[in-house]
Amino acid sequence: MMQLEKVLTAGIGEYNLRDIDVYRAHGGYAQFERALKEMQPDAILEITMKSGLRGRGGAGFPTGRKWSFLPKNGRPRYLVCNCDEAEPGTFKDHELLEQTPHQIIEGILIGSYAIGSRHAFMYIRGEFKRGYEIFMAAVEQARSAGYIGENLLGTGYSLELTVHRGAGAYICGEETALLNSLEGRRGEPRLKPPFPAIKGLYGEPTVVNNVETLGYLPHILRRGPEWFASVGTEKSPGYKIVSVSGHVRKPGNYEIPLGITMRQIIDDVAGGLREGRTFKGIQPGGGSSACLFDEHLDLGYDYESLAGAGSMLGSGAIVVFDDTTDFVKAAHSLVRFFAHESCGQCTPCREGGSWLEMTLERILHGRGVASDVDMLVSVSHQMTGINLCPLGDSIEPFLASVVKRYPEQFYAYVREPKPAVAV
Amino acid sequence: MIGAERGDAHEAAPFAGVLARLQPECVRLIAQYEESRSALLPILHLFQSAEGWVSPAAIAACAQMLDLPVSVVESTASFYTLFFRRPVGKYMLQPCRGLACIINGAEDAMAHFRERLGVGHLETTADGVFSYEEVECLAACDRVPCMQVNLEFVYDLTPEKIDAMLAEMRAGTYVVAPAPQTATPGGDWHVAPEAKKSPGARGVSNPDDPGGIGDRSGWDMLRRLETDPHPIVVRPTKERLIADGAALLSGETGPQ
């Protein structure tokens, strides 16, 4: 087992970090107090920029730069923490929410202070009812301790934190859909530009950051941006929580330095494959990422290497497939997911997704024909790049990659005549 | 009002009580936001937690509190799968059909549920105890197959675990509290019959044609053409109007 340094996940399972006293005993809220009393907001922005921290929700956009886009126009600004985790295979925010709610709150507080927000929002996925209750209790503790409210720690800075529950819609993880949902509307993504930094919540400048992204802020303040930047690769610095699931012996959330190889993640971190099984594929970055195979296992797990291999790091959800995998069923599950979660605004995504789902259903029931398999690839490709948000582009990567690699699995289901496939 | 066909009569009186009890909390929720409409989701959550579903009365009350048209609240509520716009069972059983579950035995778990409950996806048992819905990734992929019962997680499902869980729910001893029910179960009630139509433009899935394209109307027409060369009689408009008018006046049949 590889020795991993825990940062965000430190203490989980060891002590009760839901209790503010326990959290404070381990250094909690000290960085927020220091920031508020000793640091200017611009200094925090600079530190965040210097650390190289990139958004951990999926897009990997540099956090400091995102903040720097806010116009200096004296308008109210909002910070929104995105905890609408629902990408297939991702379960890190779920654990952070339930296990270390105060760390998230401290991240929100530091981020809000850095961008000059007086009202922050926490958007929690509707299914996380228990997590919501735990987080609400933590917010009340933080409020009693004087970290949320008026004139915090006597500095004159005031911040309100409102916790908002979603109600079952993956698309609300997309930042503009999230803002619509927060405004009490259907969670349909908005046309960009304008980006939320210019025109976001209630039409005001808004920053939307992932739970994990904000959670790293206290650690970066405490240990310095150089420490964070020294871990990982040059362009993908720092740590990342990967949610490893599928056919490994020890599925779970693991905090890794970016840049270690996927082979290390499977074998050393997640306990390897089960007895007697052989490796067939790995989906490295959530449901929207292309499947990678044997020849990619020694690539580093970082934004650039995965993008170079035609996939992506995304939210850090790693699903490992062994030789028991039916890739037709796997692809069907993901296509059904994206078809179900399409908001319906854009025709390619709404129609393409549901027709692909039906085509896969037909194939699975033995009623498909060989040309259906080609159609899966061509339709998923044609619906890519022409939608308001990335959801419609999310079907092609996995579907096309597994059809290309394991066509025999798809042809095994279709009616005669079957094309000859070199296996 | 959409969906108001059921339950309004016997709910009118109880809802007034629910509303009176929840109103102060609604006011507090609205005050949390710069714009009152932001409280739409929280208010609907609140009513659903009290009534077990988002009733037409709750939608109307929400619309009034937020000064929005009922249609806007209805439209927004219908976007979110966790708002039940029909009464549901005391236990909402939601096994996960996400990728990590599917490759680790979720299909067997779901088949077991369907067999034991005697209902399928998006259906409710006739006694009103269970509603069943297969849902998308629940973000618990390390302990699969997983599910939620009234939004509480249950992990590592096995047939034995499912049987024990259902028995305890029927006996009223299960660890997760049953949801409140204000609507009386009926023979035909479902979570949302209309939701069986998939989102987008998909047709109703045909049980006789699993995996086929849902809309069979083209095939039906083809079959009719094969058996009857003139299945459709096209009449000129004037002729049709005269014939229909005559039939109407003679009181035999109305216009078709």
XYZ file of C-alpha atoms in Angstrom:
679
model
C 0.000 0.000 0.000
C 1.287 3.359 -1.032
C 1.767 5.871 1.747
C -0.507 8.811 1.004
C -0.564 12.095 2.800
C -4.075 13.044 3.795
C -5.023 16.698 3.620
C -8.753 17.163 3.117
C -9.491 13.644 4.252
C -7.269 13.810 7.328
C -9.066 12.686 10.448
C -12.021 11.132 8.681
C -12.886 7.947 10.484
C -10.570 8.837 13.343
C -12.353 11.618 15.138
C -15.699 13.386 14.913
C -14.982 16.361 12.696
C -18.670 17.235 12.625
C -18.153 18.738 16.057
C -16.805 22.261 15.869
C -14.706 21.810 19.014
C -12.982 18.753 17.567
C -12.441 20.583 14.287
C -10.965 23.575 16.105
C -8.769 21.364 18.248
C -7.187 20.184 15.000
C -6.535 23.687 13.735
C -9.951 24.353 12.274
C -11.090 27.943 11.631
C -7.619 29.230 12.556
C -6.904 30.107 8.929
C -10.184 31.943 8.539
C -9.437 33.932 11.681
C -5.951 34.712 10.437
C -7.230 35.699 7.013
C -9.859 37.958 8.469
C -7.591 39.646 10.994
C -4.253 39.759 9.200
C -4.741 39.431 5.470
C -6.181 41.550 2.721
C -8.585 39.804 0.305
C -6.178 40.455 -2.576
C -3.432 38.617 -0.710
C -5.628 35.517 -0.526
C -6.364 35.787 -4.221
C -2.661 35.976 -4.911
C -1.895 32.960 -2.752
C -4.620 30.971 -4.488
C -3.262 31.946 -7.885
C 0.250 31.006 -6.817
C -0.807 27.631 -5.473
C -2.071 26.643 -8.925
C -5.265 25.226 -7.418
C -7.643 24.166 -10.164
C -11.352 23.561 -9.862
C -12.028 20.069 -8.559
C -15.578 19.765 -9.795
C -14.750 18.701 -13.317
C -13.618 21.511 -15.565
C -10.269 22.036 -13.840
C -10.290 25.802 -14.323
C -7.710 27.682 -12.224
C -9.567 28.891 -9.130
C -7.647 32.110 -8.632
C -8.213 33.159 -12.223
C -11.923 32.446 -11.907
C -12.044 34.820 -8.946
C -9.995 37.443 -10.772
C -12.660 37.743 -13.493
C -15.073 39.429 -11.089
C -15.531 43.041 -12.171
C -14.657 45.699 -9.623
C -17.929 47.548 -9.968
C -19.151 47.826 -6.400
C -22.058 45.492 -7.064
C -22.920 42.716 -4.619
C -21.002 39.508 -5.264
C -21.914 35.978 -4.433
C -19.949 32.858 -3.712
C -21.758 29.599 -4.339
C -20.395 26.273 -3.195
C -21.381 23.486 -5.573
C -22.246 20.279 -3.739
C -24.584 18.889 -6.375
C -22.394 15.863 -6.929
C -24.075 13.332 -9.203
C -21.627 12.370 -11.941
C -21.708 8.562 -12.164
C -18.799 7.227 -10.133
C -18.192 10.358 -8.068
C -18.758 10.207 -4.322
C -16.139 12.490 -2.783
C -18.339 15.493 -1.968
C -20.856 13.149 -0.366
C -18.184 11.966 2.061
C -16.720 15.427 2.698
C -20.190 16.821 3.369
C -21.044 14.163 5.912
C -17.615 13.818 7.515
C -15.985 17.266 7.525
C -18.703 19.893 7.133
C -16.722 22.534 9.038
C -13.819 22.276 6.610
C -16.259 23.118 3.795
C -17.659 26.019 5.793
C -14.172 27.365 6.466
C -13.393 27.104 2.749
C -16.571 28.998 1.918
C -15.726 31.671 4.479
C -12.192 32.165 3.181
C -13.355 32.195 -0.439
C -16.125 34.672 0.335
C -13.749 36.981 2.163
C -11.258 36.754 -0.698
C -13.785 37.824 -3.321
C -15.614 40.263 -1.041
C -18.913 38.426 -0.897
C -21.411 39.204 1.857
C -23.755 36.364 1.068
C -22.615 32.844 0.245
C -24.713 29.876 -0.767
C -24.222 26.182 -0.355
C -26.098 24.131 -2.955
C -26.520 20.544 -1.779
C -27.828 17.730 -3.949
C -31.400 16.863 -2.947
C -30.595 13.196 -2.366
C -28.035 14.088 0.311
C -30.676 14.500 3.002
C -28.449 13.196 5.782
C -25.564 15.342 4.559
C -27.838 18.370 4.517
C -28.855 17.773 8.131
C -25.249 17.328 9.193
C -24.211 20.463 7.333
C -27.074 22.509 8.804
C -26.030 21.471 12.305
C -22.453 22.517 11.506
C -23.647 25.887 10.167
C -25.509 26.513 13.418
C -22.375 25.666 15.416
C -20.308 27.999 13.238
C -22.899 30.733 13.651
C -22.871 30.371 17.441
C -19.081 30.494 17.395
C -19.222 33.818 15.559
C -17.960 32.709 12.141
C -21.183 33.472 10.294
C -23.223 36.642 10.687
C -22.592 40.316 11.304
C -19.251 41.953 12.082
C -17.284 38.711 12.261
C -14.598 38.625 14.970
C -15.019 42.366 15.342
C -13.466 43.075 11.941
C -16.505 44.696 10.384
C -16.789 41.930 7.795
C -20.249 40.345 7.620
C -21.203 37.161 5.858
C -24.457 35.273 5.635
C -24.466 31.626 4.524
C -27.634 30.128 3.059
C -27.928 26.398 2.522
C -30.068 25.407 -0.437
C -31.204 21.874 -1.226
C -31.627 20.675 -4.789
C -34.389 18.280 -5.688
C -33.045 15.659 -8.031
C -31.425 16.978 -11.194
C -27.847 16.180 -12.203
C -27.797 19.117 -14.565
C -27.878 21.514 -11.606
C -24.207 20.686 -11.116
C -23.586 22.802 -14.221
C -22.930 26.229 -12.763
C -25.515 28.258 -14.657
C -28.194 25.582 -14.180
C -27.302 25.647 -10.499
C -27.847 29.400 -10.394
C -31.239 29.016 -12.058
C -32.165 26.363 -9.528
C -30.986 28.647 -6.741
C -33.252 31.343 -8.124
C -36.220 28.989 -7.926
C -36.325 28.166 -11.611
C -36.041 25.026 -13.686
C -32.438 23.886 -13.647
C -31.721 24.705 -17.254
C -28.239 25.941 -18.165
C -27.903 29.501 -19.406
C -26.198 30.631 -22.549
C -22.609 31.672 -21.886
C -21.348 34.357 -22.125
C -22.130 36.202 -19.973
C -20.269 34.004 -17.536
C -21.392 33.894 -13.907
C -18.383 36.012 -12.934
C -19.998 38.887 -14.814
C -23.672 38.059 -14.514
C -24.531 35.239 -12.172
C -26.921 34.880 -9.285
C -29.613 37.594 -9.385
C -27.677 39.070 -12.297
C -24.708 39.932 -10.092
C -21.066 38.778 -10.287
C -20.890 35.256 -8.897
C -18.266 32.590 -8.335
C -19.273 28.931 -8.248
C -16.669 26.632 -6.695
C -16.722 22.933 -5.934
C -16.705 21.620 -2.357
C -13.274 20.059 -2.721
C -11.798 23.206 -4.285
C -12.928 25.383 -1.385
C -11.887 22.734 1.124
C -8.247 23.093 0.071
C -8.187 26.831 0.819
C -7.540 26.594 4.586
C -4.714 24.129 3.937
C -3.145 26.333 1.274
C -3.272 29.318 3.636
C -1.745 27.314 6.476
C 1.036 25.596 4.560
C 1.628 28.151 1.864
C 1.051 28.124 -1.881
C 4.570 26.762 -2.484
C 3.703 23.616 -0.558
C 0.633 22.977 -2.692
C 2.398 23.809 -5.921
C 5.298 21.509 -5.046
C 3.008 18.473 -5.060
C 1.761 16.980 -8.302
C 2.894 18.106 -11.731
C 3.777 21.562 -12.958
C 0.430 22.185 -14.618
C -1.638 20.003 -12.301
C -0.370 20.848 -8.858
C -1.632 19.603 -5.552
C -3.765 16.834 -4.237
C -6.976 15.413 -5.577
C -9.553 13.117 -4.068
C -10.247 10.246 -6.403
C -13.378 8.156 -5.964
C -12.363 4.667 -7.009
C -15.129 2.172 -7.720
C -15.891 -0.759 -9.939
C -13.873 -3.945 -9.969
C -11.190 -3.197 -7.384
C -10.710 -4.812 -4.013
C -10.885 -1.647 -1.984
C -13.210 0.898 -3.561
C -13.322 4.250 -1.797
C -12.195 7.859 -1.727
C -8.449 8.361 -1.740
C -6.478 11.561 -1.679
C -3.580 11.331 -4.103
C -0.888 13.703 -5.292
C -1.724 14.419 -8.929
C 0.589 12.785 -11.421
C 0.925 9.284 -9.979
C 0.104 6.648 -12.547
C -3.255 4.986 -13.005
C -1.533 1.659 -12.425
C -0.439 2.911 -9.006
C -3.968 4.048 -8.237
C -5.468 0.677 -9.125
C -2.806 -1.566 -7.621
C -1.282 0.366 -4.742
C -4.126 2.616 -3.678
C -7.298 0.650 -4.350
C -5.973 -2.835 -3.620
C -5.774 -4.087 -7.196
C -8.203 -6.214 -9.125
C -10.035 -9.084 -7.545
C -8.435 -12.562 -7.516
C -7.988 -14.117 -10.930
C -9.450 -11.225 -12.902
C -7.829 -9.336 -15.734
C -7.964 -5.628 -16.514
C -10.239 -4.460 -19.327
C -10.568 -0.714 -18.952
C -10.652 2.342 -16.712
C -12.894 5.345 -16.856
C -10.662 7.968 -15.277
C -12.843 11.023 -14.798
C -16.520 10.322 -14.342
C -19.313 9.318 -16.685
C -18.382 11.894 -19.297
C -14.814 10.680 -19.783
C -13.560 8.267 -22.410
C -12.523 4.789 -21.331
C -8.789 4.097 -21.273
C -7.076 0.735 -21.593
C -3.910 -1.290 -20.835
C -1.636 0.916 -22.876
C -2.638 3.981 -20.851
C -2.068 2.582 -17.367
C 1.370 4.099 -16.941
C 0.155 7.575 -17.781
C 0.148 10.065 -14.951
C -3.167 10.888 -13.369
C -3.221 14.615 -14.087
C -5.253 16.963 -16.264
C -2.780 17.141 -19.152
C -1.831 13.467 -19.440
C -5.450 12.320 -19.472
C -6.472 14.977 -21.966
C -3.534 13.929 -24.118
C -4.853 10.369 -24.133
C -8.262 11.572 -25.329
C -9.947 11.357 -21.944
C -10.128 13.673 -18.954
C -9.628 13.937 -15.224
C -13.040 15.462 -14.655
C -14.319 15.042 -11.124
C -11.782 12.346 -10.264
C -14.230 9.461 -10.435
C -12.370 6.327 -11.437
C -14.334 3.255 -12.467
C -12.260 0.136 -13.090
C -13.529 -2.645 -15.333
C -12.311 -6.251 -15.265
C -13.064 -9.110 -17.654
C -16.524 -9.705 -16.159
C -17.682 -6.360 -17.594
C -20.419 -6.265 -20.179
C -19.501 -3.022 -21.922
C -22.826 -2.887 -23.698
C -24.607 -2.756 -20.359
C -22.048 -0.297 -19.008
C -22.553 1.971 -22.007
C -26.314 1.580 -21.755
C -26.242 2.630 -18.103
C -24.294 5.794 -18.887
C -26.306 6.694 -21.974
C -29.541 6.183 -20.037
C -28.147 8.451 -17.342
C -27.378 11.301 -19.726
C -30.665 10.849 -21.565
C -32.537 10.940 -18.254
C -30.660 13.991 -17.027
C -30.898 16.063 -20.201
C -32.812 19.224 -19.358
C -34.385 19.145 -22.812
C -33.449 22.627 -23.970
C -31.153 21.593 -26.817
C -32.497 19.262 -29.460
C -29.289 17.285 -30.109
C -28.933 16.381 -26.433
C -32.631 15.725 -25.783
C -33.274 13.686 -28.905
C -29.834 12.198 -29.420
C -29.588 10.911 -25.866
C -32.990 9.270 -25.798
C -32.638 7.699 -29.236
C -29.225 6.333 -28.335
C -30.712 4.861 -25.182
C -33.434 3.159 -27.182
C -30.955 1.885 -29.740
C -28.855 0.353 -26.967
C -31.969 -1.159 -25.410
C -32.833 -2.693 -28.740
C -29.324 -4.103 -29.064
C -29.429 -5.507 -25.527
C -32.701 -7.273 -26.279
C -31.238 -8.963 -29.343
C -33.259 -6.911 -31.773
C -30.487 -4.690 -33.022
C -28.710 -4.973 -36.334
C -25.028 -4.507 -37.073
C -25.501 -1.019 -38.464
C -27.004 0.059 -35.121
C -23.538 -0.212 -33.623
C -22.148 2.206 -36.192
C -25.121 4.444 -35.556
C -24.232 4.643 -31.846
C -20.893 6.129 -32.772
C -22.165 8.479 -35.459
C -25.157 9.842 -33.507
C -23.150 10.392 -30.341
C -20.554 12.227 -32.405
C -23.104 14.383 -34.203
C -24.690 15.538 -30.955
C -21.345 16.737 -29.628
C -20.307 20.370 -29.508
C -23.638 21.868 -30.464
C -25.381 22.225 -27.103
C -25.649 25.000 -24.546
C -23.805 22.997 -21.904
C -21.456 20.002 -21.881
C -24.111 17.410 -20.988
C -24.905 16.612 -24.597
C -21.197 16.160 -25.265
C -20.858 13.660 -22.446
C -22.194 10.570 -24.188
C -19.700 10.251 -26.998
C -16.405 9.764 -25.137
C -17.223 6.567 -23.255
C -19.583 5.096 -25.831
C -17.270 5.628 -28.780
C -14.189 4.444 -26.887
C -15.696 1.116 -25.823
C -17.384 0.443 -29.167
C -14.055 1.008 -30.833
C -12.161 -1.193 -28.408
C -14.652 -4.004 -27.854
C -16.875 -4.084 -30.958
C -17.298 -7.857 -30.585
C -19.206 -7.308 -27.336
C -21.727 -5.145 -29.158
C -21.969 -7.394 -32.222
C -22.545 -10.409 -29.986
C -25.962 -8.961 -29.167
C -27.134 -8.061 -32.669
C -29.142 -10.172 -35.078
C -27.609 -11.986 -38.058
C -25.761 -11.204 -40.207
C -22.972 -10.263 -37.835
C -19.850 -8.620 -39.168
C -16.598 -10.460 -38.650
C -14.549 -8.744 -35.972
C -10.912 -9.395 -35.382
C -10.656 -9.990 -31.644
C -55.380 22.261 -11.853
C -53.078 19.545 -13.093
C -53.166 16.411 -10.999
C -56.031 17.665 -8.913
C -58.342 14.869 -9.885
C -57.401 12.827 -6.866
C -57.642 13.579 -3.241
C -58.749 17.185 -3.206
C -62.002 16.523 -1.399
C -60.599 14.782 1.614
C -57.553 16.984 1.711
C -59.169 20.368 1.801
C -59.598 20.381 5.533
C -56.216 18.881 6.536
C -54.278 21.163 4.178
C -55.504 24.285 5.923
C -53.948 22.908 9.090
C -50.700 22.009 7.323
C -50.485 25.470 5.813
C -51.123 27.222 9.126
C -48.427 25.126 10.759
C -45.815 25.635 8.034
C -46.429 29.281 7.178
C -43.975 30.774 9.697
C -41.237 28.473 8.402
C -42.061 29.528 4.830
C -41.702 33.164 5.812
C -38.308 32.393 7.327
C -37.226 30.543 4.168
C -38.241 33.427 1.921
C -36.308 35.882 4.074
C -33.089 33.940 3.455
C -32.887 35.102 -0.124
C -32.507 38.366 -1.991
C -35.420 37.357 -4.218
C -38.417 35.494 -2.889
C -38.637 33.067 -5.798
C -35.430 31.416 -4.564
C -37.519 29.905 -1.780
C -39.536 27.854 -4.255
C -37.570 24.633 -3.825
C -37.251 24.911 -0.035
C -40.989 25.563 0.330
C -41.906 22.574 -1.828
C -39.481 20.409 0.179
C -41.202 21.591 3.326
C -44.684 20.741 2.103
C -43.561 17.380 0.797
C -42.011 16.518 4.143
C -45.354 17.243 5.778
C -47.687 15.669 3.238
C -45.540 12.990 1.631
C -45.931 14.591 -1.798
C -46.266 17.972 -3.452
C -50.023 18.268 -3.652
C -51.887 20.681 -5.911
C -52.888 22.551 -2.776
C -49.231 22.912 -1.808
C -48.348 24.199 -5.270
C -51.157 26.742 -5.078
C -50.063 27.848 -1.612
C -46.452 28.177 -2.768
C -47.540 30.223 -5.774
C -49.508 32.546 -3.551
C -46.690 33.027 -1.061
C -44.163 33.776 -3.802
C -46.577 35.829 -5.884
C -46.066 33.591 -8.898
C -48.586 32.042 -11.282
C -49.500 28.481 -10.325
C -48.296 27.353 -13.749
C -44.797 28.642 -13.012
C -44.578 26.714 -9.745
C -46.034 23.648 -11.446
C -43.542 23.916 -14.285
C -40.608 24.340 -11.935
C -41.669 21.507 -9.625
C -42.053 19.166 -12.583
C -38.413 19.666 -13.506
C -37.149 18.014 -10.320
C -37.488 14.278 -9.857
C -37.511 14.427 -6.062
C -40.792 16.315 -5.974
C -43.520 13.714 -6.119
C -46.524 15.126 -7.838
C -48.681 12.120 -7.034
C -49.095 10.475 -3.654
C -46.408 7.874 -3.010
C -46.021 4.978 -0.597
C -44.868 5.189 2.985
C -41.508 3.884 1.825
C -39.959 5.282 -1.313
C -37.529 2.590 -2.446
C -34.900 3.926 -4.833
C -32.245 1.431 -5.888
C -29.383 2.927 -7.889
C -28.921 1.994 -11.531
C -25.695 3.967 -12.003
C -22.627 2.553 -13.710
C -20.765 1.291 -10.639
C -23.904 -0.433 -9.367
C -24.768 -1.963 -12.752
C -21.370 -3.611 -13.114
C -21.656 -4.960 -9.571
C -24.990 -6.722 -9.479
C -27.575 -3.932 -9.385
C -29.699 -5.663 -12.020
C -30.137 -8.676 -9.756
C -31.059 -6.457 -6.819
C -33.615 -4.555 -8.913
C -35.096 -7.786 -10.280
C -35.427 -9.029 -6.707
C -37.260 -5.879 -5.663
C -39.663 -6.074 -8.603
C -40.409 -9.708 -7.902
C -40.933 -9.232 -4.175
C -42.989 -6.058 -4.533
C -44.973 -7.089 -7.585
C -44.560 -3.617 -9.050
C -42.127 -2.074 -11.479
C -40.257 1.175 -11.999
C -42.281 4.244 -10.935
C -45.098 2.206 -9.434
C -46.672 1.950 -6.012
C -48.030 -1.172 -4.357
C -51.812 -1.253 -4.045
C -51.641 -1.139 -0.236
C -49.781 2.153 -0.440
C -46.796 0.918 1.558
C -44.120 0.917 -1.136
C -43.241 3.081 -4.080
C -40.467 1.888 -6.327
C -38.194 3.900 -8.575
C -34.859 2.973 -10.134
C -32.714 6.079 -9.891
C -29.509 7.463 -11.301
C -26.120 7.420 -9.554
C -26.538 8.095 -5.837
C -22.857 8.894 -5.196
C -22.106 5.900 -3.002
C -20.237 3.821 -5.578
C -17.863 2.252 -3.046
C -20.620 0.278 -1.309
C -22.654 -1.144 -4.166
C -25.330 -1.998 -5.069
C -26.783 0.842 -3.057
C -30.176 2.470 -2.678
C -32.109 5.079 -0.740
C -35.148 4.494 1.433
C -36.953 7.781 2.002
C -33.613 9.390 1.086
C -31.638 7.433 3.708
C -28.808 5.356 2.249
C -28.690 1.563 2.357
C -25.485 -0.029 1.096
C -24.234 -3.397 -0.179
C -27.616 -4.813 -1.136
C -28.134 -8.574 -1.178
C -31.379 -10.539 -1.691
C -31.357 -11.441 2.014
C -30.893 -7.823 3.027
C -33.747 -6.760 0.751
C -36.088 -9.430 2.134
C -35.292 -8.511 5.731
C -35.761 -4.821 4.961
C -39.154 -5.315 3.329
C -40.346 -7.530 6.179
C -39.377 -4.900 8.738
C -41.075 -2.170 6.735
C -44.275 -4.180 6.552
C -44.078 -4.787 10.296
C -43.420 -1.100 10.917
C -40.141 -1.792 12.695
C -37.712 -0.573 10.037
C -35.025 1.852 11.131
C -36.069 4.514 8.606
C -39.292 6.291 9.503
C -42.194 5.938 7.071
C -43.179 9.061 5.168
C -46.435 10.795 6.036
C -49.417 9.993 3.850
C -52.342 12.294 3.468
C -53.783 10.776 0.306
C -55.543 7.441 0.385
C -54.098 4.697 -1.788
C -56.207 3.717 -4.754
C -56.064 0.784 -7.114
C -54.437 2.667 -9.939
C -52.092 4.990 -8.197
C -48.566 5.379 -9.343
C -45.645 7.577 -8.558
C -46.189 9.321 -11.849
C -47.806 7.403 -14.675
C -46.900 10.133 -17.093
C -43.259 9.747 -16.130
C -43.290 6.331 -17.789
C -42.951 8.327 -20.901
C -39.295 8.993 -20.943
C -38.072 12.558 -21.040
C -37.642 14.072 -24.406
C -39.766 12.768 -27.205
C -39.711 9.099 -26.377
C -42.861 7.072 -26.724
C -44.443 4.855 -24.128
C -42.420 1.690 -23.802
C -44.286 -1.302 -25.074
C -44.168 -4.379 -22.829
C -44.757 -6.620 -25.850
C -41.808 -5.142 -27.604
C -39.022 -4.795 -25.065
C -36.259 -2.647 -26.315
C -38.133 -1.684 -29.431
C -38.951 1.819 -30.424
C -41.833 2.849 -28.227
C -44.113 4.368 -30.819
C -45.692 1.489 -32.755
C -48.225 3.553 -34.677
C -46.355 3.200 -37.968
C -46.283 -0.593 -37.654
C -49.935 -0.635 -36.692
C -50.822 1.335 -39.803
C -48.728 -1.013 -41.945
C -50.593 -3.997 -40.534
C -53.943 -2.359 -41.216
C -52.902 -1.622 -44.779
C -52.009 -5.274 -45.236
C -55.405 -6.512 -44.071
C -57.573 -3.684 -45.375
C -56.508 -1.845 -48.506
C -58.628 1.183 -47.594
C -58.182 1.726 -43.857
C -58.630 5.466 -44.067
C -61.656 7.033 -45.713
C -60.928 10.555 -46.746
C -64.022 12.625 -47.382
C -64.131 16.114 -48.787
C -64.694 18.692 -46.050
C -68.037 19.902 -47.348
C -69.432 16.402 -47.607
C -68.173 15.544 -44.128
C -69.680 18.684 -42.582
C -73.059 18.037 -44.182
C -73.051 14.393 -43.101
C -71.934 15.216 -39.555
C -74.453 18.057 -39.305
C -77.267 15.809 -40.466
C -76.269 13.152 -37.961
C -76.146 15.748 -35.197
C -79.563 17.155 -36.065
C -81.116 13.708 -36.254
C -79.712 13.125 -32.754
C -78.129 9.819 -33.705
C -74.415 10.414 -33.260
C -72.307 13.446 -32.854
C -69.527 14.438 -35.195
C -66.655 12.018 -35.089
